[in-house]
Amino acid sequence: MAAPGAVAVAEHGAGSETAQSPVEAPAGVSRRQQFGNRFLTDPSQVFQHNAWDNVEWTEEREAAARRKVQENSEPLPAEKQEDYEVRANEYWNDFYKIHKNRFFKDRHWLFTEFPELALNCRTKAGGDTLEGGAGRDGEGPASSHTDVSSLNGCDFPGSESTYRVMEVGCGVGNTVFPILKTNNDPGLFVYCCDFSSTAVELVETNEDFDPQRCFAFVHDLSDPEAEFPVPNGSLDVIVLIFVLSALHPDRMYVSISRLARLLKPGGMLLLRDYGRYDMAQLRFKKGRCLSENFYVRGDGTRVYFFTQDELHELFTRAGLEKVQNLVDRRLQVNRGKQLTMHRVWIQCKYRKRAPLISALGLSESARDSLDG
């Protein structure tokens, strides 16, 4: 079940790896200070800024968070859990009917943390590799410009494009529209889907929606039989922002495995989601736990809180290799009310491995002989 991409009620930013070098903003994207550079060294100055980066958690805070979660971890009866599963579509549609496009703000951190989405993807002269692309920071080869217009024996939306990005759980377009505005590469095509038909309708009726460069569709990510409008091996980038956490934990691996098959060799999966002991998890009261670290909100929507190891296991089992897997602990501050809020998010980048035969650079005839 592909829940809306902006599920996070307090999704106000993304972090970067501790001691990570600042990422240069792509051309056409306004520069700002990279996350991870504002450290709280004097607790008496906590209300001088709205947020502090890479906040160290003491053993006492970690233990207190663990106790809080354990106190409220008794799961709801099975029949109630089944109701939330069966009516998930209804709950998400109701959510967007109420909030429409007023609920979420632009993700100002998007291209700083995920420059793969903003790069101009023109081919180099005489070559088939991307200029920049997923391997921009020395993290491996970028996706190749594979012509997939005849895959599966038919055309598909964006089949003639040379760089294809898909966001799963697009919500009202808080990622899709910035990509379309920032990346003016004529070879770019963006796909976006959501479990909520109401959300998809809001995307398609937005004045910035361009059907020549974007295709929006309703999709249930948790359904392994649900078809995508693109063939396997056709996508350069897949984006999951606060989406995977809305699926039942038992359905996460199948969903990630299905998405991995859509990627080209060298294609990237980008994820941003809730981390274990985030403020949102600690705020859940008794009677909201569905299973371990999995909860239902008051509006019927659900959320899971991850560890880095859990996500790494999901992605590597699906045949992806790690490029980035980091935890972002931030201290957000409400200076007016003199309140502090500890947020925990996880950010990942995983790449689809190139087939061994392709990596060896064998000729087509040699590949055929091996296949035979």
Short mmCIF file of C-alpha atoms in Angstrom, two decimals:
data_model
loop_
_atom_site.label_atom_id
_atom_site.label_comp_id
_atom_site.label_asym_id
_atom_site.label_seq_id
_atom_site.Cartn_x
_atom_site.Cartn_y
_atom_site.Cartn_z
CA MET A 1 0.00 0.00 0.00
CA ALA A 2 1.73 3.14 -1.17
CA ALA A 3 0.76 5.72 1.36
CA PRO A 4 1.16 9.43 0.62
CA GLY A 5 4.73 10.49 0.23
CA ALA A 6 4.55 13.27 2.81
CA VAL A 7 3.17 11.23 5.66
CA ALA A 8 5.35 13.01 8.20
CA VAL A 9 3.32 15.48 10.21
CA ALA A 10 6.49 17.21 11.35
CA GLU A 11 8.63 16.58 8.28
CA HIS A 12 10.65 19.78 8.37
CA GLY A 13 14.00 18.76 6.99
CA ALA A 14 16.54 16.13 6.20
CA GLY A 15 19.93 15.52 7.69
CA SER A 16 23.32 14.53 6.46
CA GLU A 17 25.90 12.09 7.65
CA THR A 18 28.00 13.25 10.55
CA ALA A 19 31.15 14.92 9.25
CA GLN A 20 29.91 14.56 5.69
CA SER A 21 31.28 17.10 3.26
CA PRO A 22 28.74 19.69 2.09
CA VAL A 23 26.99 18.78 -1.15
CA GLU A 24 27.29 21.34 -3.89
CA ALA A 25 23.85 22.50 -4.98
CA PRO A 26 23.01 21.48 -8.57
CA ALA A 27 22.82 24.16 -11.21
CA GLY A 28 19.64 26.16 -10.92
CA VAL A 29 19.09 25.21 -7.27
CA SER A 30 19.56 27.90 -4.64
CA ARG A 31 22.37 27.13 -2.21
CA ARG A 32 21.83 26.96 1.50
CA GLN A 33 23.75 25.61 4.46
CA GLN A 34 24.02 21.85 4.39
CA PHE A 35 22.38 20.04 7.25
CA GLY A 36 24.85 18.70 9.77
CA ASN A 37 26.75 21.95 10.38
CA ARG A 38 24.90 23.45 13.36
CA PHE A 39 25.97 21.86 16.62
CA LEU A 40 24.73 22.58 20.13
CA THR A 41 27.85 22.87 22.26
CA ASP A 42 26.35 25.05 25.00
CA PRO A 43 22.97 23.79 26.32
CA SER A 44 22.16 27.27 27.60
CA GLN A 45 22.00 28.45 23.96
CA VAL A 46 19.43 25.86 22.85
CA PHE A 47 16.76 28.46 22.00
CA GLN A 48 19.07 30.56 19.82
CA HIS A 49 18.11 28.57 16.69
CA ASN A 50 15.12 26.58 15.42
CA ALA A 51 17.09 23.33 15.02
CA TRP A 52 20.37 21.68 15.92
CA ASP A 53 22.09 18.97 13.88
CA ASN A 54 23.56 15.55 14.68
CA VAL A 55 22.45 15.67 18.29
CA GLU A 56 24.21 13.09 20.44
CA TRP A 57 21.91 10.91 22.52
CA THR A 58 23.08 10.00 25.99
CA GLU A 59 22.65 6.47 27.31
CA GLU A 60 20.06 7.88 29.70
CA ARG A 61 17.95 9.37 26.90
CA GLU A 62 18.17 6.16 24.87
CA ALA A 63 17.10 4.09 27.89
CA ALA A 64 14.23 6.46 28.66
CA ALA A 65 12.99 6.27 25.08
CA ARG A 66 13.15 2.48 25.15
CA ARG A 67 11.14 2.37 28.39
CA LYS A 68 8.53 4.74 26.96
CA VAL A 69 8.05 2.52 23.91
CA GLN A 70 7.81 -0.62 26.04
CA GLU A 71 5.16 0.95 28.27
CA ASN A 72 2.84 1.51 25.30
CA SER A 73 3.68 -1.60 23.28
CA GLU A 74 0.68 -3.83 24.04
CA PRO A 75 -0.82 -4.57 20.61
CA LEU A 76 -4.46 -4.01 19.68
CA PRO A 77 -6.72 -7.06 19.17
CA ALA A 78 -6.32 -8.81 15.82
CA GLU A 79 -9.79 -7.82 14.60
CA LYS A 80 -9.06 -4.13 15.08
CA GLN A 81 -5.73 -4.47 13.28
CA GLU A 82 -7.49 -6.16 10.37
CA ASP A 83 -9.90 -3.25 10.14
CA TYR A 84 -7.06 -0.76 9.74
CA GLU A 85 -5.56 -2.95 6.99
CA VAL A 86 -8.80 -3.41 5.07
CA ARG A 87 -9.86 0.22 5.32
CA ALA A 88 -6.42 1.74 4.68
CA ASN A 89 -7.49 3.25 1.36
CA GLU A 90 -10.49 4.88 3.01
CA TYR A 91 -8.37 6.41 5.77
CA TRP A 92 -5.84 7.91 3.34
CA ASN A 93 -8.51 9.28 1.01
CA ASP A 94 -10.24 10.90 3.99
CA PHE A 95 -6.90 12.39 5.02
CA TYR A 96 -6.42 14.14 1.67
CA LYS A 97 -10.04 15.20 1.39
CA ILE A 98 -9.55 17.08 4.66
CA HIS A 99 -6.06 18.51 4.13
CA LYS A 100 -5.89 18.69 0.31
CA ASN A 101 -2.67 20.47 -0.69
CA ARG A 102 -2.48 22.70 2.39
CA PHE A 103 -0.92 20.17 4.71
CA PHE A 104 2.64 19.87 3.44
CA LYS A 105 5.28 22.42 2.56
CA ASP A 106 8.06 22.33 0.01
CA ARG A 107 10.95 20.07 0.89
CA HIS A 108 13.73 22.64 0.84
CA TRP A 109 16.25 19.92 1.64
CA LEU A 110 15.33 17.71 -1.31
CA PHE A 111 18.10 18.53 -3.82
CA THR A 112 20.76 19.06 -1.16
CA GLU A 113 20.32 15.54 0.15
CA PHE A 114 19.31 13.90 -3.14
CA PRO A 115 21.22 15.72 -5.93
CA GLU A 116 20.41 12.76 -8.21
CA LEU A 117 16.98 14.34 -8.70
CA ALA A 118 18.21 17.72 -9.92
CA LEU A 119 21.07 16.86 -12.23
CA ASN A 120 20.95 17.57 -15.92
CA CYS A 121 21.16 14.10 -17.36
CA ARG A 122 22.47 14.78 -20.84
CA THR A 123 24.74 12.08 -22.24
CA LYS A 124 28.41 12.72 -22.63
CA ALA A 125 29.66 13.08 -26.17
CA GLY A 126 30.39 9.67 -27.60
CA GLY A 127 29.26 7.80 -24.49
CA ASP A 128 26.21 6.26 -22.89
CA THR A 129 26.82 7.23 -19.29
CA LEU A 130 25.06 10.03 -17.47
CA GLU A 131 26.70 13.34 -16.83
CA GLY A 132 26.68 13.21 -13.03
CA GLY A 133 23.84 10.89 -12.16
CA ALA A 134 23.84 8.35 -9.39
CA GLY A 135 27.62 8.06 -9.37
CA ARG A 136 28.28 11.78 -9.09
CA ASP A 137 30.15 11.62 -5.80
CA GLY A 138 32.41 8.75 -6.73
CA GLU A 139 29.84 6.26 -5.45
CA GLY A 140 29.87 4.08 -8.58
CA PRO A 141 28.69 4.21 -12.16
CA ALA A 142 25.60 6.13 -13.11
CA SER A 143 22.68 4.44 -14.84
CA SER A 144 23.08 3.83 -18.56
CA HIS A 145 20.74 5.21 -21.20
CA THR A 146 19.07 1.94 -22.05
CA ASP A 147 16.50 2.12 -24.83
CA VAL A 148 13.52 0.33 -23.32
CA SER A 149 10.87 1.57 -25.73
CA SER A 150 10.31 -1.95 -27.03
CA LEU A 151 10.51 -3.83 -23.73
CA ASN A 152 7.49 -6.05 -23.09
CA GLY A 153 6.60 -5.57 -26.75
CA CYS A 154 4.87 -2.22 -26.34
CA ASP A 155 5.37 1.45 -25.67
CA PHE A 156 4.69 2.99 -22.28
CA PRO A 157 4.50 6.54 -20.90
CA GLY A 158 7.96 8.10 -21.12
CA SER A 159 9.33 5.22 -23.19
CA GLU A 160 11.41 7.59 -25.35
CA SER A 161 12.92 9.41 -22.35
CA THR A 162 16.52 8.87 -21.33
CA TYR A 163 16.23 9.47 -17.57
CA ARG A 164 13.25 8.16 -15.65
CA VAL A 165 12.41 8.97 -12.03
CA MET A 166 9.51 7.50 -10.10
CA GLU A 167 8.21 8.62 -6.72
CA VAL A 168 6.13 6.06 -4.88
CA GLY A 169 3.75 7.67 -2.42
CA CYS A 170 3.75 11.09 -4.10
CA GLY A 171 1.07 12.68 -1.93
CA VAL A 172 0.14 16.05 -3.42
CA GLY A 173 3.40 16.41 -5.36
CA ASN A 174 5.83 17.96 -2.90
CA THR A 175 8.68 16.07 -4.54
CA VAL A 176 7.39 15.68 -8.08
CA PHE A 177 6.79 19.35 -8.85
CA PRO A 178 10.17 20.59 -7.55
CA ILE A 179 11.85 17.95 -9.74
CA LEU A 180 9.94 19.09 -12.83
CA LYS A 181 10.76 22.74 -12.11
CA THR A 182 14.43 22.19 -11.31
CA ASN A 183 15.53 19.57 -13.82
CA ASN A 184 14.84 20.93 -17.31
CA ASP A 185 16.57 18.07 -19.11
CA PRO A 186 14.38 17.23 -22.12
CA GLY A 187 15.21 13.56 -21.54
CA LEU A 188 13.65 13.54 -18.07
CA PHE A 189 10.34 11.82 -17.38
CA VAL A 190 8.78 11.56 -13.91
CA TYR A 191 6.29 8.96 -12.73
CA CYS A 192 4.38 9.40 -9.50
CA CYS A 193 1.89 7.17 -7.75
CA ASP A 194 -0.02 7.02 -4.52
CA PHE A 195 -2.34 4.63 -2.73
CA SER A 196 -4.85 7.47 -2.39
CA SER A 197 -6.86 8.29 -5.52
CA THR A 198 -7.66 11.65 -3.94
CA ALA A 199 -3.94 12.49 -3.73
CA VAL A 200 -3.35 11.50 -7.36
CA GLU A 201 -6.28 13.66 -8.47
CA LEU A 202 -4.77 16.63 -6.60
CA VAL A 203 -1.48 16.08 -8.46
CA GLU A 204 -3.15 15.86 -11.86
CA THR A 205 -5.22 19.01 -11.32
CA ASN A 206 -2.25 21.06 -10.10
CA GLU A 207 -1.40 23.89 -12.52
CA ASP A 208 2.23 22.68 -12.61
CA PHE A 209 1.33 19.17 -13.76
CA ASP A 210 2.72 18.51 -17.26
CA PRO A 211 1.45 15.29 -18.88
CA GLN A 212 4.26 15.55 -21.46
CA ARG A 213 6.85 15.09 -18.70
CA CYS A 214 4.94 13.32 -15.93
CA PHE A 215 2.56 10.39 -15.49
CA ALA A 216 0.49 10.04 -12.30
CA PHE A 217 -1.35 6.87 -11.32
CA VAL A 218 -2.98 5.12 -8.38
CA HIS A 219 -1.00 2.16 -7.06
CA ASP A 220 -1.07 -0.17 -4.05
CA LEU A 221 2.58 -0.80 -3.27
CA SER A 222 1.74 -3.62 -0.86
CA ASP A 223 -0.05 -5.61 -3.55
CA PRO A 224 2.55 -7.82 -5.31
CA GLU A 225 0.15 -8.38 -8.20
CA ALA A 226 -0.43 -4.68 -8.91
CA GLU A 227 1.15 -3.69 -12.22
CA PHE A 228 3.35 -0.65 -12.82
CA PRO A 229 3.06 1.29 -16.11
CA VAL A 230 6.77 0.72 -16.83
CA PRO A 231 8.69 -2.50 -17.55
CA ASN A 232 11.38 -3.98 -15.35
CA GLY A 233 14.83 -2.45 -15.80
CA SER A 234 13.50 0.91 -17.01
CA LEU A 235 13.95 3.36 -14.11
CA ASP A 236 17.03 5.36 -13.12
CA VAL A 237 15.77 6.54 -9.72
CA ILE A 238 12.97 5.51 -7.35
CA VAL A 239 12.07 7.85 -4.48
CA LEU A 240 10.45 6.77 -1.20
CA ILE A 241 9.92 9.65 1.23
CA PHE A 242 8.01 8.78 4.42
CA VAL A 243 6.19 6.00 2.53
CA LEU A 244 7.63 2.61 3.45
CA SER A 245 6.75 3.24 7.10
CA ALA A 246 3.05 3.26 6.22
CA LEU A 247 3.10 -0.35 5.03
CA HIS A 248 2.51 -3.35 7.24
CA PRO A 249 5.97 -4.69 8.21
CA ASP A 250 5.12 -8.10 6.74
CA ARG A 251 4.67 -6.52 3.30
CA MET A 252 7.78 -4.35 3.18
CA TYR A 253 10.25 -6.83 1.67
CA VAL A 254 7.97 -7.89 -1.18
CA SER A 255 7.33 -4.23 -1.98
CA ILE A 256 11.03 -3.31 -2.04
CA SER A 257 11.89 -6.40 -4.08
CA ARG A 258 9.26 -5.44 -6.67
CA LEU A 259 10.62 -1.91 -6.90
CA ALA A 260 14.19 -3.16 -7.26
CA ARG A 261 13.21 -5.06 -10.40
CA LEU A 262 12.07 -1.80 -12.00
CA LEU A 263 15.53 -0.22 -11.67
CA LYS A 264 18.16 -0.27 -14.39
CA PRO A 265 21.53 -1.74 -13.43
CA GLY A 266 23.17 1.09 -11.49
CA GLY A 267 19.78 2.69 -10.75
CA MET A 268 19.26 4.23 -7.32
CA LEU A 269 16.58 3.87 -4.65
CA LEU A 270 16.40 6.95 -2.39
CA LEU A 271 14.64 6.76 0.97
CA ARG A 272 13.85 9.13 3.81
CA ASP A 273 11.73 7.81 6.70
CA TYR A 274 11.12 7.64 10.44
CA GLY A 275 13.85 6.35 12.76
CA ARG A 276 13.45 4.41 15.99
CA TYR A 277 12.55 6.56 19.03
CA ASP A 278 11.58 9.58 16.99
CA MET A 279 9.42 12.05 18.91
CA ALA A 280 6.37 10.87 16.98
CA GLN A 281 6.86 7.32 18.28
CA LEU A 282 7.29 8.42 21.88
CA ARG A 283 4.07 10.44 21.73
CA PHE A 284 1.87 7.42 21.01
CA LYS A 285 -0.33 6.49 23.96
CA LYS A 286 -1.55 3.06 24.99
CA GLY A 287 -4.08 1.57 22.62
CA ARG A 288 -2.28 2.73 19.45
CA CYS A 289 0.28 -0.06 19.02
CA LEU A 290 -0.36 -2.58 16.25
CA SER A 291 2.84 -4.57 16.58
CA GLU A 292 6.41 -3.90 17.63
CA ASN A 293 7.29 -0.31 16.57
CA PHE A 294 4.17 -0.15 14.36
CA TYR A 295 1.30 2.19 15.32
CA VAL A 296 -2.01 3.63 14.16
CA ARG A 297 -2.67 7.36 14.30
CA GLY A 298 -5.92 8.92 15.40
CA ASP A 299 -7.02 9.33 11.77
CA GLY A 300 -6.53 5.62 11.02
CA THR A 301 -3.26 5.93 9.08
CA ARG A 302 -0.34 3.78 10.22
CA VAL A 303 3.39 4.29 10.76
CA TYR A 304 6.47 2.16 11.48
CA PHE A 305 9.75 3.36 13.03
CA PHE A 306 12.93 1.86 11.53
CA THR A 307 16.49 1.11 12.51
CA GLN A 308 19.33 1.37 10.01
CA ASP A 309 19.93 -2.37 10.20
CA GLU A 310 16.30 -3.19 9.35
CA LEU A 311 16.39 -1.08 6.21
CA HIS A 312 19.80 -2.43 5.21
CA GLU A 313 18.46 -5.99 5.50
CA LEU A 314 15.41 -5.14 3.37
CA PHE A 315 17.42 -3.53 0.59
CA THR A 316 20.28 -6.01 0.42
CA ARG A 317 17.86 -8.98 0.37
CA ALA A 318 16.28 -7.30 -2.66
CA GLY A 319 19.65 -7.29 -4.44
CA LEU A 320 20.60 -3.65 -3.79
CA GLU A 321 23.95 -2.43 -2.49
CA LYS A 322 24.50 0.33 0.03
CA VAL A 323 25.63 3.76 -1.04
CA GLN A 324 24.35 5.59 2.04
CA ASN A 325 22.56 4.56 5.24
CA LEU A 326 22.62 7.17 7.97
CA VAL A 327 20.65 8.22 11.01
CA ASP A 328 19.78 11.89 11.43
CA ARG A 329 19.12 12.96 15.01
CA ARG A 330 17.97 16.55 15.19
CA LEU A 331 16.80 18.79 17.98
CA GLN A 332 13.96 21.03 16.80
CA VAL A 333 13.09 24.04 18.92
CA ASN A 334 9.91 26.02 19.44
CA ARG A 335 11.38 29.25 20.69
CA GLY A 336 8.00 30.83 21.33
CA LYS A 337 6.82 28.04 23.64
CA GLN A 338 10.33 27.19 24.85
CA LEU A 339 9.93 23.55 23.80
CA THR A 340 12.47 21.08 22.43
CA MET A 341 11.64 18.12 20.19
CA HIS A 342 14.01 15.26 19.42
CA ARG A 343 13.54 13.98 15.87
CA VAL A 344 15.09 10.81 14.43
CA TRP A 345 15.07 10.11 10.69
CA ILE A 346 16.90 7.62 8.50
CA GLN A 347 18.17 8.41 5.02
CA CYS A 348 19.28 5.74 2.56
CA LYS A 349 20.63 5.40 -0.95
CA TYR A 350 20.90 1.89 -2.39
CA ARG A 351 22.01 0.95 -5.90
CA LYS A 352 21.00 -1.95 -8.10
CA ARG A 353 24.02 -4.06 -8.87
CA ALA A 354 25.04 -4.47 -12.48
CA PRO A 355 24.78 -8.06 -13.76
CA LEU A 356 28.09 -9.92 -13.59
CA ILE A 357 28.20 -10.50 -17.35
CA SER A 358 27.66 -6.80 -18.07
CA ALA A 359 30.25 -5.84 -15.48
CA LEU A 360 32.80 -8.05 -17.23
CA GLY A 361 32.24 -6.14 -20.45
CA LEU A 362 31.60 -9.25 -22.54
CA SER A 363 30.37 -8.95 -26.09
CA GLU A 364 26.78 -9.76 -27.00
CA SER A 365 27.84 -13.02 -28.70
CA ALA A 366 29.84 -14.05 -25.63
CA ARG A 367 26.83 -13.37 -23.41
CA ASP A 368 24.65 -15.45 -25.70
CA SER A 369 27.07 -18.38 -25.52
CA LEU A 370 27.10 -18.21 -21.73
CA ASP A 371 23.31 -17.99 -21.62
CA GLY A 372 23.07 -20.99 -23.93
#
